[in-house]
CSV table of C-alpha atoms and ligand atoms in Angstrom, one decimal:
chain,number,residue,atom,x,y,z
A,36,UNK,CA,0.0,0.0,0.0
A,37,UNK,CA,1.7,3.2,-1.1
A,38,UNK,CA,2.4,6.0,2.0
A,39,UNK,CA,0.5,9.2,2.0
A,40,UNK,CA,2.2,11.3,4.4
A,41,UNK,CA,5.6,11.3,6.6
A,42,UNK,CA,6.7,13.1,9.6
A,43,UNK,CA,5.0,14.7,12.8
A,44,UNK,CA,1.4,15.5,11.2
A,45,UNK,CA,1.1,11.9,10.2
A,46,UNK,CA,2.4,10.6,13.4
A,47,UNK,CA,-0.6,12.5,15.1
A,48,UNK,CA,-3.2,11.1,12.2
A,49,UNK,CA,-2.0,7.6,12.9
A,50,UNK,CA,-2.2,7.7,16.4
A,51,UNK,CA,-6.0,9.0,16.3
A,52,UNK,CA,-6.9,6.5,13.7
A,53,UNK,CA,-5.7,3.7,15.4
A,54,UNK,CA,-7.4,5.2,18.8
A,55,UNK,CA,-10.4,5.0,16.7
A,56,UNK,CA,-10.1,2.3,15.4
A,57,UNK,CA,-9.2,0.2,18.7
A,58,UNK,CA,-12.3,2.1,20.4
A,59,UNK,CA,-14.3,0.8,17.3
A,60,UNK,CA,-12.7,-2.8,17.8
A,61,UNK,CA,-13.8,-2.9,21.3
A,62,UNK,CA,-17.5,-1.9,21.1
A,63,UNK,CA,-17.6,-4.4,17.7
A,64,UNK,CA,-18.2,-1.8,15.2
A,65,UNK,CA,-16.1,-4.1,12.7
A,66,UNK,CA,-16.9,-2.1,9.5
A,67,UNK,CA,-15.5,1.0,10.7
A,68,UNK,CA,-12.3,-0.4,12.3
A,69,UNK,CA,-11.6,-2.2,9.1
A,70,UNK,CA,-11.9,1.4,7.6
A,71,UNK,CA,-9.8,3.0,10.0
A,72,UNK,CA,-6.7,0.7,10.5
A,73,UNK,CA,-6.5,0.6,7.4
A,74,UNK,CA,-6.4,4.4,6.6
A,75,UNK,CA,-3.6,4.1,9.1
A,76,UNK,CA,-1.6,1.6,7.4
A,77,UNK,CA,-1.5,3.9,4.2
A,78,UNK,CA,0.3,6.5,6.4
A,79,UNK,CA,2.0,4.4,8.5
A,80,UNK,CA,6.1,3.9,7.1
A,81,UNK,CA,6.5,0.8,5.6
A,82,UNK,CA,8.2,-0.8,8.5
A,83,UNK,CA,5.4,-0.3,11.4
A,84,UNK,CA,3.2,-3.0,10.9
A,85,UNK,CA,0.7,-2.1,13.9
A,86,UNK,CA,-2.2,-1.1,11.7
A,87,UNK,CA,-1.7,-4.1,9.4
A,88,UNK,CA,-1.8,-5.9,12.5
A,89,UNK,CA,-4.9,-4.7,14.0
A,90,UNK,CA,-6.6,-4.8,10.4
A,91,UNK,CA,-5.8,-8.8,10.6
A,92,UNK,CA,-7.1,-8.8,14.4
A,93,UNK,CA,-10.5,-7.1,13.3
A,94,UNK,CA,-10.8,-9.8,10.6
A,95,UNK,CA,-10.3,-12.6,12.3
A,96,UNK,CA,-13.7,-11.3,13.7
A,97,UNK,CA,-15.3,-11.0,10.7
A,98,UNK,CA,-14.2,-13.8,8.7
A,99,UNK,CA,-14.2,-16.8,10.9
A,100,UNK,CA,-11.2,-19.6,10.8
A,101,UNK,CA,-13.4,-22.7,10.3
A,102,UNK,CA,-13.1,-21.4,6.2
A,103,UNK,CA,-9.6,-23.1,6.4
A,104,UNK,CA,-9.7,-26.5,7.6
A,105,UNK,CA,-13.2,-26.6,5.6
A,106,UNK,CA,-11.3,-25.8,2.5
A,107,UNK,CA,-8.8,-28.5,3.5
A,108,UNK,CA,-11.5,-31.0,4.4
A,109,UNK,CA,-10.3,-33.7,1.5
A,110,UNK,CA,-13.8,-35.4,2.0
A,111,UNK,CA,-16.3,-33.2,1.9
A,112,UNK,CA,-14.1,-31.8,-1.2
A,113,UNK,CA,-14.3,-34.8,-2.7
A,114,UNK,CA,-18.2,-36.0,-2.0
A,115,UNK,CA,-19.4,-32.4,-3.1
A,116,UNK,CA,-17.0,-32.5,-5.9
A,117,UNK,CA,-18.3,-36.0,-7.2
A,118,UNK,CA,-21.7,-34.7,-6.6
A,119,UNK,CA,-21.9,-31.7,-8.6
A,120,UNK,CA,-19.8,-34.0,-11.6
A,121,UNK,CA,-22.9,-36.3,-11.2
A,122,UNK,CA,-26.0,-33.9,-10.9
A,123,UNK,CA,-25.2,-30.8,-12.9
A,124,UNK,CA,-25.7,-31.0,-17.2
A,125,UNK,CA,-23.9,-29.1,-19.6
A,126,UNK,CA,-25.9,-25.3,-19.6
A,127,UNK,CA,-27.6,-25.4,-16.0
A,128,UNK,CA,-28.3,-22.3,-14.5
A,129,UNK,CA,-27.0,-23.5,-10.7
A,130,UNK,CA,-27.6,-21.1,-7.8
A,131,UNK,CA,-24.9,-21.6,-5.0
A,132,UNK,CA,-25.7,-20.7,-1.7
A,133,UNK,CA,-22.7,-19.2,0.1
A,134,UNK,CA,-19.7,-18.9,-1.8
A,135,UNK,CA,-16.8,-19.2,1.1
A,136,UNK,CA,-13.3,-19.3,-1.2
A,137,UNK,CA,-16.1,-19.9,-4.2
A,138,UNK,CA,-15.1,-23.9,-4.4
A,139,UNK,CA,-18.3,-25.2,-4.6
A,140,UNK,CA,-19.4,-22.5,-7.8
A,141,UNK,CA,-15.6,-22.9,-9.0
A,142,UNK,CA,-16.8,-27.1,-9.1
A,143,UNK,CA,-20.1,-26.2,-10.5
A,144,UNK,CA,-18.7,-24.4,-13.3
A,145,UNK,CA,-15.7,-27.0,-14.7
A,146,UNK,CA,-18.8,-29.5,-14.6
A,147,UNK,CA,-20.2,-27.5,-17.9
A,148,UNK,CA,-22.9,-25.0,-15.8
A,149,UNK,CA,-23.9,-22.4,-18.6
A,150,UNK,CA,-23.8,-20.0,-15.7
A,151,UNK,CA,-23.4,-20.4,-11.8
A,152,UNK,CA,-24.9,-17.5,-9.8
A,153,UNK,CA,-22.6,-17.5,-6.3
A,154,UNK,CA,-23.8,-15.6,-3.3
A,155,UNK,CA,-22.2,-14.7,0.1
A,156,UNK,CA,-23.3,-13.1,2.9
A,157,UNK,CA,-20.4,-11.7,4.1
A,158,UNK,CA,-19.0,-8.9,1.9
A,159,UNK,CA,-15.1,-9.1,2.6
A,160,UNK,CA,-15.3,-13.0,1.6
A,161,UNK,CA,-17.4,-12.4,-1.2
A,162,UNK,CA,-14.7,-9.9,-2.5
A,163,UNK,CA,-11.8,-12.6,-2.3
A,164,UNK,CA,-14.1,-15.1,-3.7
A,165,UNK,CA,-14.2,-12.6,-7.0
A,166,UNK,CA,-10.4,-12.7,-6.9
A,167,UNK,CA,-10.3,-16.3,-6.8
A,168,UNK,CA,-12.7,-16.9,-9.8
A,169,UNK,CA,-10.9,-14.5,-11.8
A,170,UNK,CA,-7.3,-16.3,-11.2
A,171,UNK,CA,-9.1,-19.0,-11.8
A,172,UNK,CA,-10.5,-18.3,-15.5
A,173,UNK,CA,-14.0,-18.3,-14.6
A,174,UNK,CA,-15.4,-14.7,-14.5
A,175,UNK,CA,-17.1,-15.5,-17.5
A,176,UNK,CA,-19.2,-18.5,-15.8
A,177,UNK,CA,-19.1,-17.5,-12.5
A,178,UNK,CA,-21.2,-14.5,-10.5
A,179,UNK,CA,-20.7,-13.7,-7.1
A,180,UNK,CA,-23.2,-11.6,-5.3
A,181,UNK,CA,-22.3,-10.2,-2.0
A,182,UNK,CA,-25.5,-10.6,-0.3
A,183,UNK,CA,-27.5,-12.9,1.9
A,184,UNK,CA,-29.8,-15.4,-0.6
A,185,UNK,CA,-32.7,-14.5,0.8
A,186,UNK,CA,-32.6,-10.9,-0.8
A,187,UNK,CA,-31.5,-12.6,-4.0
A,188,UNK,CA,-34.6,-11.6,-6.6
A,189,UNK,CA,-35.1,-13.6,-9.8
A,190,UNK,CA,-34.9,-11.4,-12.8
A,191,UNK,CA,-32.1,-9.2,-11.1
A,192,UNK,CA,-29.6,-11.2,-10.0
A,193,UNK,CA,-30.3,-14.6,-11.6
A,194,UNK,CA,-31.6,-14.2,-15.2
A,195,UNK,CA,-34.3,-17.2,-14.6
A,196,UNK,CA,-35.1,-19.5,-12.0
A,197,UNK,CA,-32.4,-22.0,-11.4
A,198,UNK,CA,-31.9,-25.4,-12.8
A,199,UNK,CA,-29.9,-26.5,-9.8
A,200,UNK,CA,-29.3,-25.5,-6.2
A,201,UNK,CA,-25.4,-26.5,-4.6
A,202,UNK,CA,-25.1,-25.4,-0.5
A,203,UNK,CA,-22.7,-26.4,1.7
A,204,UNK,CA,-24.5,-24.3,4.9
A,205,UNK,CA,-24.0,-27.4,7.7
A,206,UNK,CA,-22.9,-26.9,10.9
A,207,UNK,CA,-22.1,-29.8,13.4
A,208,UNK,CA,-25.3,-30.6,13.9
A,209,UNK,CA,-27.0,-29.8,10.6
A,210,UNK,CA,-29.4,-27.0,11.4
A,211,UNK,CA,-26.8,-24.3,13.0
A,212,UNK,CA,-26.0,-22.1,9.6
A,213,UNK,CA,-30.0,-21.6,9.1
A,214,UNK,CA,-30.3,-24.3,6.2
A,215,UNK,CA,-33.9,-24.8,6.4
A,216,UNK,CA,-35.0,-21.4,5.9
A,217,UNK,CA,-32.8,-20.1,3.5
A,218,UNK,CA,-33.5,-23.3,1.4
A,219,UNK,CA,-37.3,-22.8,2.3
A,220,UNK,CA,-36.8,-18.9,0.6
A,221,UNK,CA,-34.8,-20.6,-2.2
A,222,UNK,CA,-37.5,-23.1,-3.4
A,223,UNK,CA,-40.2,-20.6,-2.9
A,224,UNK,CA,-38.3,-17.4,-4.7
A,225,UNK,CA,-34.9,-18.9,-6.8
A,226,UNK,CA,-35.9,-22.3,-8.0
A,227,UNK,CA,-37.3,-23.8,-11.1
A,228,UNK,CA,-39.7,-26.5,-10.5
A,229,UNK,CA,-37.6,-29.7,-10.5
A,230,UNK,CA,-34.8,-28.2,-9.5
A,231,UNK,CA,-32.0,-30.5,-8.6
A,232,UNK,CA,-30.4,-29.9,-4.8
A,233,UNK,CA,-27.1,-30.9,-3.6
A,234,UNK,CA,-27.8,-32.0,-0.7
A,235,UNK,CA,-31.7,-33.2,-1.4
A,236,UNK,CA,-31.9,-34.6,2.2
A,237,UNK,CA,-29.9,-35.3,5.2
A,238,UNK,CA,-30.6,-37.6,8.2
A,239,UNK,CA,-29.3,-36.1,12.1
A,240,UNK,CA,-27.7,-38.9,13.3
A,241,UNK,CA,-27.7,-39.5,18.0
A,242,UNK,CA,-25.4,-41.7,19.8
A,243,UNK,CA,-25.9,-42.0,23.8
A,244,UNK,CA,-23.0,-41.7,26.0
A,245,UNK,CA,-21.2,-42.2,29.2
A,246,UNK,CA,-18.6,-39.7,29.5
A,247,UNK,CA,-17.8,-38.0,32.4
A,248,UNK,CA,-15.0,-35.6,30.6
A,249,UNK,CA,-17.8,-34.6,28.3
A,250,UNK,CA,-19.8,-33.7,31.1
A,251,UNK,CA,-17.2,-31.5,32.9
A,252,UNK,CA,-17.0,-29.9,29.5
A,253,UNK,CA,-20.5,-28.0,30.6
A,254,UNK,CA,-20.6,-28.5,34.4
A,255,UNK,CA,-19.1,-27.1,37.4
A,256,UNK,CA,-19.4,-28.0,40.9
A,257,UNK,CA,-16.6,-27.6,44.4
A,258,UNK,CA,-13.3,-26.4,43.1
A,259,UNK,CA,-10.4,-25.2,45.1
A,260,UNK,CA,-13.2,-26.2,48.4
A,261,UNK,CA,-15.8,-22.9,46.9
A,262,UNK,CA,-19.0,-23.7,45.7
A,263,UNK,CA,-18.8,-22.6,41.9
A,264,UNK,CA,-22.2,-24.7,41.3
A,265,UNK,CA,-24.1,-21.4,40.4
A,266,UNK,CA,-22.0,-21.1,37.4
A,267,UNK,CA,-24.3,-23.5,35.9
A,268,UNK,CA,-26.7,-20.9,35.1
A,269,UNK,CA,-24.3,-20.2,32.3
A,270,UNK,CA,-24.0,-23.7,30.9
A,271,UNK,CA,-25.0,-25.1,27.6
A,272,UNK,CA,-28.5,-26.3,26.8
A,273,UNK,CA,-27.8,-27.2,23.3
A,274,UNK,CA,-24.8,-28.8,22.0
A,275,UNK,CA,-21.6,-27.5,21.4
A,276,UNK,CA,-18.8,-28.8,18.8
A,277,UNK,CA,-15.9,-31.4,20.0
A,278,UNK,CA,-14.3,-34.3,18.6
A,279,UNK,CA,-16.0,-37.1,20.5
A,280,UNK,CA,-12.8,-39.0,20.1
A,281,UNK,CA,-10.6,-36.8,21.8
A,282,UNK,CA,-12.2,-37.5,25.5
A,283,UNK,CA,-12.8,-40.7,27.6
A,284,UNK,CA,-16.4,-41.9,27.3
A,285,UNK,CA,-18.2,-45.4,26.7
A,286,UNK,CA,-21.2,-46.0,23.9
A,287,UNK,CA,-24.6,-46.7,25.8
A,288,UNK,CA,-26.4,-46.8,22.7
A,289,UNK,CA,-25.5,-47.9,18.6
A,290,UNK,CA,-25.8,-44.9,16.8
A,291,UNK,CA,-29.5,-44.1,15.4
A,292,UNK,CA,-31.5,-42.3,13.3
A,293,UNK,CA,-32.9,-38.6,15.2
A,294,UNK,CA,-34.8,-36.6,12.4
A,295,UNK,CA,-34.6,-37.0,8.7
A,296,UNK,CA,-34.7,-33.9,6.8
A,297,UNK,CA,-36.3,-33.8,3.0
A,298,UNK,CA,-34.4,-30.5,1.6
A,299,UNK,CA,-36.8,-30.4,-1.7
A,300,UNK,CA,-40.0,-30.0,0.4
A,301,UNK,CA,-41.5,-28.3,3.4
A,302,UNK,CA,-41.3,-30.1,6.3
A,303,UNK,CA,-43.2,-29.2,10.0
A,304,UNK,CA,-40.5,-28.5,12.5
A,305,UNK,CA,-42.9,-31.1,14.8
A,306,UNK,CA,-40.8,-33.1,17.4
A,307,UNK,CA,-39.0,-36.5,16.5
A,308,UNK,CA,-39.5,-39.3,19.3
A,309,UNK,CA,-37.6,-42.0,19.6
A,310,UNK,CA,-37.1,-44.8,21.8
A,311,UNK,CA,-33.7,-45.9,22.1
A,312,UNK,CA,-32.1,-49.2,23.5
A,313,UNK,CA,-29.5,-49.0,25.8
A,314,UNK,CA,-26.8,-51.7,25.1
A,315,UNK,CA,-24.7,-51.3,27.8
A,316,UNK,CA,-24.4,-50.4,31.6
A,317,UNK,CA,-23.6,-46.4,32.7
A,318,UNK,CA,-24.7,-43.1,33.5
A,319,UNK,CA,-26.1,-41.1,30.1
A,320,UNK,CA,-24.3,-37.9,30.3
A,321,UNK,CA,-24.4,-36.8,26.8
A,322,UNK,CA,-26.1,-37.2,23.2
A,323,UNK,CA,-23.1,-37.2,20.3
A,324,UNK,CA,-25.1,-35.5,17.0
A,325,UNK,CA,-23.9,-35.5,13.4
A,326,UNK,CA,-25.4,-35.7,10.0
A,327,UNK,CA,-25.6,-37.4,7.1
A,328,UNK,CA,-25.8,-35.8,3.6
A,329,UNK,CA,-27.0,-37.2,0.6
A,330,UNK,CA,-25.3,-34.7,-1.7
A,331,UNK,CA,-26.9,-37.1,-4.9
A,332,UNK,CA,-27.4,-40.6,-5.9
A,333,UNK,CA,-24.5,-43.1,-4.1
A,334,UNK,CA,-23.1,-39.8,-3.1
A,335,UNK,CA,-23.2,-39.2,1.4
A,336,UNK,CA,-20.8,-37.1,3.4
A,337,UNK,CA,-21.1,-37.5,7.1
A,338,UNK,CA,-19.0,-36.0,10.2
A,339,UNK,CA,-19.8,-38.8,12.6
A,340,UNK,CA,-17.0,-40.0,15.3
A,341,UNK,CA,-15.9,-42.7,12.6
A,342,UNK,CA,-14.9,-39.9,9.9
A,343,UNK,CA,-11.8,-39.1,11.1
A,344,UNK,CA,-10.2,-35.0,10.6
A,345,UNK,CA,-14.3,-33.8,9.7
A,346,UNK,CA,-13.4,-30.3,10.1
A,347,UNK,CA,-16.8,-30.4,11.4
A,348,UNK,CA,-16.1,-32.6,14.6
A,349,UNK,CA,-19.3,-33.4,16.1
A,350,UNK,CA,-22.0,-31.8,18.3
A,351,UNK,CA,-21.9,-32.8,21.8
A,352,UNK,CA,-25.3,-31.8,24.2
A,353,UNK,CA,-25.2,-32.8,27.9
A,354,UNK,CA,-28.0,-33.8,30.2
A,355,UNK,CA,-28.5,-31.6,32.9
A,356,UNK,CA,-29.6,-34.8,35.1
A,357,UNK,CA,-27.4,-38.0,33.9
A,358,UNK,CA,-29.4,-40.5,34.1
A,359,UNK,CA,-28.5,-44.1,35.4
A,360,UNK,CA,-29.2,-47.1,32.6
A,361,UNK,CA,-28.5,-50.5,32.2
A,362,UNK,CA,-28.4,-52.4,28.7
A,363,UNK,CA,-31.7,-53.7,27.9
A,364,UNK,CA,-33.2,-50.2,29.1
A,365,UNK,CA,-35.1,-48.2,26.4
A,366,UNK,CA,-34.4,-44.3,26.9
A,367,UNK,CA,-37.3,-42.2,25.2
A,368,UNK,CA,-35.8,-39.0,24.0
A,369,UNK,CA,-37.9,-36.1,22.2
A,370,UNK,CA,-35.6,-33.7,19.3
A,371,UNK,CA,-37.2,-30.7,18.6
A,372,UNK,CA,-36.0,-27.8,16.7
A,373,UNK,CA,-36.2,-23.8,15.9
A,374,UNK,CA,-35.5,-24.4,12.6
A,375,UNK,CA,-32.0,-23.5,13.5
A,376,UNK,CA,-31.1,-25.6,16.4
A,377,UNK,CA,-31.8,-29.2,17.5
A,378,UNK,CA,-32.5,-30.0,21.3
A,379,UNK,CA,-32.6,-33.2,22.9
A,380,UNK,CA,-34.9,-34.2,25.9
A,381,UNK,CA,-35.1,-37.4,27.5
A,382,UNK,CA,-38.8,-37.9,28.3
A,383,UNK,CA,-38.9,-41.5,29.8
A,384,UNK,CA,-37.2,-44.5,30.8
A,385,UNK,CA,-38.4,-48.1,30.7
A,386,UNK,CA,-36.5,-50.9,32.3
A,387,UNK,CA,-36.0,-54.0,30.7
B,39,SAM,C1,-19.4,-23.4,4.9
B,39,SAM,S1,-19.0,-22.1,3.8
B,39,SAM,C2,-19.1,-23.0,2.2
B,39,SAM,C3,-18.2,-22.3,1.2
B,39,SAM,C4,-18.2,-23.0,-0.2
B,39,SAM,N1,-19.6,-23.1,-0.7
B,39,SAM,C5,-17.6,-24.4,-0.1
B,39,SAM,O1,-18.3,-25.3,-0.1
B,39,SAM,O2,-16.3,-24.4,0.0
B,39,SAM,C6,-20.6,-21.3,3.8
B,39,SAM,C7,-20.5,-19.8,3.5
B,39,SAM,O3,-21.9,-19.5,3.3
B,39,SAM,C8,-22.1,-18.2,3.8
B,39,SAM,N2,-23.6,-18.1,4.0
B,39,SAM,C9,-24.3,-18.8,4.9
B,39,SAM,N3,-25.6,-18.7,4.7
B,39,SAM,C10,-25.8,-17.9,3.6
B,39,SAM,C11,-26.9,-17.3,2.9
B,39,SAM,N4,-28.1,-17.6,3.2
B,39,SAM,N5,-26.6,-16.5,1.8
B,39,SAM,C12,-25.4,-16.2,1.5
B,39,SAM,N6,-24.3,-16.7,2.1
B,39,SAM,C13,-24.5,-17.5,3.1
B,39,SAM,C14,-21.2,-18.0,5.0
B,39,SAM,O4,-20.9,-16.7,5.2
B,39,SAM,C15,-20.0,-18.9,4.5
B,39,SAM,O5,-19.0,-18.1,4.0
């Protein structure tokens, strides 16, 4: 970035900026420290590399670090790779829903799309995404939009309704990135009728276990001979993410089926029930969740325990009361959802 100014009046106007700027940073006003660190760097000499550095701080905020080892998850690359090869013909008009680094339009358009229409929420992304489709030699094929898909409006920023929708919006447990209402907007506003959707349906997948590291992840109780038990009121009720693998626990259930989810229709949120038997002896502490994609035909991608370095890891949810079970036991647990998060209840328990 080429220097503006140099000596005592720049000194000043870097100082204040950066003020600025850190005052913004603190009260989360990211826009405007963006702008103002890096207005600073311009007159900052060449060899202070504060504002830069507080510029990179700010979006770290912004832009969150997840986009990395997603990028450098070899198997979802490869499923949603295989899948797009498989579902999109030469010509399609395919509508992707959140561009990231632009992989999934990038994929969309070597598989012979006529013209993929990319949009991403978050503006600064959106920007690099352009820079990446141009390096890549597919400006022609390829437009981003830096906007949320739900303001997308056929006509404007699609030129008809689209042949084929591609999304990659998952979090650990499915429902966390708002999937099921942005694709509800999409088939109601974006879509032609028969549009093809990578994924068309996913399936959340529960697994019971006994775990008392998982449980200390979310509980406090005596420590250091205080009482730290009202802490609690700041726990977890829904899952967080973890690699089940990485702590101590025991499997008091096989892994089974919680909610299946059709992405091509609307679907109640209504409450799964399931009644699951307990195959071994324990204490339930926690429910592991992950999902599994059918991206097309033949084509899944899960992050379940067994899919080992899933950027994803999975979602763990504790119980607030662990319950005692021994195998033979069924365990009737209710799911419910917001459309954006999944909760798990255990209703009843019936001995063998
Ligand atoms: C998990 S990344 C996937 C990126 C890319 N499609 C890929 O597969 O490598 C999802 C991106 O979608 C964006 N996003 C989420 N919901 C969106 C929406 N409804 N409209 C536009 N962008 C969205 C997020 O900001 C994020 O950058």
């Amino acid at each position: 970035m080429g220097r503006l100014l140099e000596g005592p009046n720049a000194v000043d106007s870097v100082h204040t900026l950066l003020t600025r700027g850190k005052e913004a940073l603190a009260r989360r006003d990211y826009n405007t420290a963006m702008d103002l660190f890096a207005l600073a760097d311009v007159l900052t000499t060449a060899q202070d590399d504060t504002p830069r550095r507080l510029l990179n701080r700010t979006l770290r905020q912004v832009v969150p670090r997840w986009h990395f080892s997603m990028m450098n998850d070899a198997a979802r690359n490869a499923a949603y790779s295989a899948a797009i090869a498989a579902v999109v013909r030469p010509g399609d008009l395919v509508l992707d829903i959140g561009t990231g680094a632009g992989l999934s339009a990038l994929l969309s358009a070597r598989a012979g799309a006529g013209l993929v229409v990319s949009c991403e929420a978050e503006p600064i992304v959106a920007a690099v995404a352009q820079q990446i489709v141009a390096e890549n030699g597919y400006e022609e094929q390829v437009r981003i939009i830096a906007n949320a898909s739900t303001s997308l409006r056929v006509g404007v920023d699609l030129p008809a309704p689209a042949d084929v929708l591609v999304t990659e919006i998952f979090d650990c447990a499915l429902l966390g990135e708002g999937v099921l209402p942005t694709l509800a907007h999409a088939r109601r506003e974006l879509l032609a009728p028969g549009a093809a959707l990578i994924p068309h349906a996913a399936r959340l997948w529960g697994q019971l276990v006994d775990s008392e590291e998982l449980y200390s992840r979310n509980q406090v109780s005596t420590v250091c001979g205080f009482d730290l038990t009202a802490f609690e009121q700041l726990r977890s009720l829904e899952y967080f993410s973890t690699y089940l693998n990485t702590y101590r626990h025991r499997r008091l259930s096989e892994p089974f089926a919680l909610a299946d989810f059709d992405f091509r229709a609307e679907q109640p949120a209504e409450p799964y029930q399931v009644s699951v038997p307990i195959v071994a002896d324990g204490t339930c502490h926690a429910i592991v969740l992950w999902f599994e994609l059918y991206l097309a035909p033949g084509i899944t991608l899960s992050n379940g325990p067994e899919q080992a370095g899933t950027h994803w890891r999975q979602g763990v949810q504790t119980f607030p009361s662990p319950r005692r079970c021994a195998s033979g036991d069924k365990l009737d647990l209710t799911a419910s959802h917001d459309l954006e998060r999944v909760l798990v209840t255990i209703d009843a328990m019936s001995g063998a």
